[in-house]
XYZ file of C-alpha atoms in Angstrom:
272
model
C 0.000 0.000 0.000
C 1.394 3.406 -0.995
C 1.980 5.713 1.955
C 0.657 9.275 1.660
C 2.150 12.293 3.393
C -0.211 13.394 6.175
C -0.570 16.821 4.514
C -1.792 15.113 1.319
C -4.247 12.799 3.064
C -7.218 15.109 3.668
C -8.545 15.262 0.099
C -8.474 11.479 -0.308
C -10.279 10.951 2.992
C -12.800 13.673 2.153
C -13.630 11.939 -1.139
C -14.248 8.641 0.676
C -16.540 10.231 3.270
C -18.481 12.156 0.626
C -19.395 8.901 -1.144
C -20.628 7.494 2.199
C -17.748 5.066 2.563
C -15.451 4.663 5.564
C -11.750 5.635 5.501
C -9.298 3.728 7.696
C -5.948 5.497 8.162
C -2.878 3.663 9.495
C 0.083 5.687 10.735
C 2.527 6.288 13.566
C 1.261 7.722 16.871
C 1.106 11.498 17.165
C 1.458 12.491 13.512
C -2.004 14.027 13.131
C -4.389 11.294 11.969
C -7.170 12.497 14.270
C -6.438 16.117 13.375
C -7.144 15.313 9.709
C -10.570 13.937 10.648
C -11.300 16.952 12.852
C -10.408 19.222 9.945
C -12.735 17.289 7.614
C -15.538 17.508 10.184
C -15.183 21.297 10.042
C -15.149 21.293 6.234
C -18.359 19.221 6.120
C -19.898 21.062 9.092
C -20.192 17.854 11.127
C -20.055 17.384 14.894
C -16.869 15.386 15.610
C -17.180 12.419 17.985
C -14.126 10.541 19.278
C -15.014 6.887 19.958
C -12.550 4.305 21.269
C -13.783 0.752 20.922
C -10.668 -0.545 22.698
C -11.876 1.108 25.927
C -15.294 -0.567 25.810
C -16.766 -3.957 26.538
C -19.658 -5.539 24.662
C -22.295 -4.264 27.069
C -21.061 -0.680 26.826
C -21.448 -0.744 23.037
C -24.590 -2.869 22.598
C -26.288 -1.084 25.484
C -27.402 -2.002 28.987
C -30.395 -4.330 29.393
C -33.700 -2.777 30.437
C -37.082 -4.333 31.203
C -40.277 -3.304 29.427
C -43.560 -5.250 29.685
C -41.718 -8.206 31.207
C -39.364 -8.409 28.238
C -35.743 -7.309 28.088
C -34.218 -4.999 25.536
C -31.057 -2.934 25.348
C -30.676 0.807 25.834
C -28.080 1.942 23.274
C -25.224 4.245 24.317
C -25.857 7.958 23.919
C -22.630 8.544 21.978
C -24.235 7.138 18.804
C -26.950 9.389 17.288
C -29.994 7.335 16.323
C -32.868 7.826 13.895
C -35.121 10.491 15.389
C -32.351 12.306 17.292
C -32.048 16.021 16.589
C -29.020 17.184 14.621
C -26.910 19.617 16.710
C -27.868 23.227 16.072
C -25.857 24.743 13.237
C -24.451 21.373 12.150
C -25.198 19.106 9.179
C -24.684 15.849 11.072
C -21.939 13.925 12.869
C -18.549 12.392 12.057
C -17.754 9.484 14.390
C -14.096 8.522 14.440
C -13.216 5.009 15.601
C -9.879 5.947 17.162
C -7.157 3.290 17.351
C -9.566 0.724 15.954
C -6.871 -1.923 15.569
C -6.267 -1.811 19.331
C -9.738 -3.234 20.026
C -9.996 -6.845 21.157
C -11.054 -9.348 18.458
C -14.223 -10.091 20.473
C -15.357 -6.494 19.881
C -14.774 -6.480 16.146
C -18.132 -8.114 15.243
C -19.838 -5.203 17.022
C -17.880 -2.816 14.810
C -19.083 -4.737 11.701
C -22.690 -4.066 12.601
C -22.134 -0.386 13.396
C -20.025 0.385 10.336
C -21.727 -1.840 7.785
C -25.340 -2.251 8.942
C -25.442 1.168 10.662
C -27.149 -0.375 13.681
C -26.591 -0.535 17.442
C -28.437 -3.633 18.550
C -31.943 -3.182 17.132
C -31.605 0.587 16.696
C -30.735 2.319 13.429
C -28.013 4.962 13.404
C -29.031 8.425 12.211
C -28.672 8.841 8.411
C -26.632 12.034 8.916
C -23.837 10.129 10.683
C -20.580 9.522 8.808
C -17.849 7.183 10.012
C -14.055 7.134 9.850
C -11.341 5.154 11.640
C -7.621 5.141 12.314
C -4.998 2.920 13.850
C -1.329 2.751 14.761
C 1.380 0.688 13.090
C 2.617 -2.570 14.562
C 6.192 -1.544 13.709
C 5.908 1.440 16.082
C 5.546 -0.729 19.159
C 1.968 0.444 19.769
C -0.781 -1.840 21.080
C -2.000 -3.288 17.778
C -4.146 -6.331 17.057
C -4.971 -7.787 13.629
C -8.125 -6.526 11.961
C -10.263 -9.326 10.641
C -10.667 -9.397 6.873
C -14.418 -8.967 7.357
C -13.917 -5.662 9.169
C -11.076 -4.450 6.947
C -13.144 -5.040 3.792
C -15.793 -2.638 5.094
C -13.340 0.276 4.858
C -11.085 2.023 2.334
C -7.584 1.859 3.768
C -4.758 4.407 3.691
C -1.274 4.483 5.130
C 0.250 7.829 6.086
C 3.563 9.295 7.214
C 5.194 12.640 7.976
C 7.185 14.550 5.369
C 9.068 17.067 7.565
C 9.380 19.820 4.959
C 5.728 19.569 3.951
C 4.647 19.615 7.580
C 6.794 22.685 8.307
C 5.223 24.499 5.345
C 1.792 23.581 6.679
C 2.656 24.658 10.242
C 3.988 28.002 9.011
C 0.597 28.620 7.388
C -1.210 28.169 10.719
C -0.631 31.711 11.948
C 0.684 31.788 15.530
C -0.310 28.208 16.350
C 3.354 27.204 16.698
C 5.981 29.274 18.496
C 8.429 31.151 16.253
C 11.600 29.793 17.882
C 10.278 26.239 17.689
C 9.534 26.627 13.978
C 12.969 28.096 13.330
C 14.541 25.157 15.154
C 12.533 22.683 13.077
C 13.572 24.401 9.841
C 17.175 23.990 11.013
C 16.623 20.400 12.202
C 13.912 18.889 9.943
C 14.245 15.406 11.381
C 12.937 16.643 14.742
C 9.448 17.017 13.272
C 9.041 13.290 13.836
C 11.805 11.284 15.465
C 10.426 8.035 16.779
C 12.433 4.948 17.650
C 10.339 2.095 19.118
C 13.562 0.640 20.609
C 14.422 3.843 22.506
C 14.266 3.753 26.297
C 12.937 7.320 26.258
C 9.151 7.104 25.917
C 8.854 10.789 24.939
C 9.698 11.796 21.381
C 9.093 14.675 18.963
C 6.045 14.447 16.712
C 3.382 16.979 15.682
C 1.305 16.184 18.787
C 4.169 16.730 21.242
C 5.588 19.706 19.342
C 2.302 21.514 19.891
C 2.732 20.926 23.632
C 6.229 22.438 23.466
C 4.853 25.442 21.597
C 2.293 26.037 24.364
C 5.026 25.850 27.016
C 7.190 28.392 25.152
C 4.228 30.741 24.772
C 3.523 30.429 28.496
C 7.122 31.480 29.225
C 6.669 34.501 26.940
C 3.412 35.433 28.664
C 4.941 35.232 32.138
C 8.246 36.774 30.998
C 10.195 33.731 32.105
C 13.322 32.228 30.601
C 12.584 29.200 28.404
C 14.890 27.100 30.577
C 12.261 27.207 33.352
C 10.120 24.924 31.174
C 12.962 22.581 30.241
C 11.775 19.645 32.345
C 8.278 19.837 30.878
C 9.685 20.148 27.371
C 11.860 17.075 27.950
C 8.744 15.237 29.106
C 7.150 16.116 25.767
C 9.880 15.490 23.184
C 12.498 13.464 25.039
C 15.956 14.164 26.420
C 18.012 14.096 23.212
C 15.767 16.473 21.251
C 15.470 18.802 24.261
C 19.256 19.065 24.549
C 19.486 19.850 20.846
C 16.648 22.385 21.029
C 18.159 24.322 23.926
C 21.555 24.348 22.215
C 19.795 26.035 19.302
C 17.982 28.474 21.625
C 21.308 29.418 23.230
C 22.777 30.100 19.804
C 19.638 31.985 18.749
C 19.917 34.245 21.814
C 23.557 35.032 21.028
C 22.808 36.264 17.492
C 22.011 39.958 17.138
C 18.819 40.789 15.312
C 18.949 42.339 11.841
C 17.139 45.398 13.213
C 19.834 46.036 15.860
C 22.650 45.570 13.337
C 21.032 48.065 10.937
C 20.461 50.539 13.777
C 24.077 50.264 14.970
C 26.285 48.783 12.228
C 29.493 49.590 14.176
C 28.444 47.632 17.287
C 30.794 44.950 18.538
C 29.583 41.377 17.872
């Protein structure tokens, strides 16, 4: 299967959803798979719902038993909009994302068949304005991954995705002030730090788009409180790992030692 850059994925996934089919995206943790679905939900004006089958048991999905006229039935979970439910105000429907679907136990996969293919929870029909999507991690990344049955896999259109550092940096630079300036300058200098994941590493923290956004928030907090960036070093290391943190602060130290163009123009005879 050809792997698409995460920044190229959205249009393909959008096409699949618009023909009422279900995309299944496989990729490394933290590279933005869920963010792509959230973006598409905004494009289609759909309420985004994060659903994790791996955190459920059969009763939680099929519904709890209730008694009515001396007969039992099942009350379906509220997370799934059913026929007759009102569409959220200002929205056109819902997009339900089966997050980390290939982490769900095999015993739960038949339940997913019925939801995704038959559009039913027990005896209840899912609302016609609901669209589905799914994602999962890669076995090679050391994540908790279980095989998808062929029956479930055949109900979806599958994609594999990865990070292209330069493309991601171009995308991030177009996001206004979402990412801190110094962080972006560091990443342009050290492209490989956009996503540096080694499943054999003893350091469980690593740089990826998800953790880089955390670092950006920490740097902005330092700016807001007029604190040195080093005061957030421990938290930054907990986000992107020790090695990348050392490299980042070496860059920050160098960045601080370089005079700005404005100061050089204002005083060209100043001592370096």
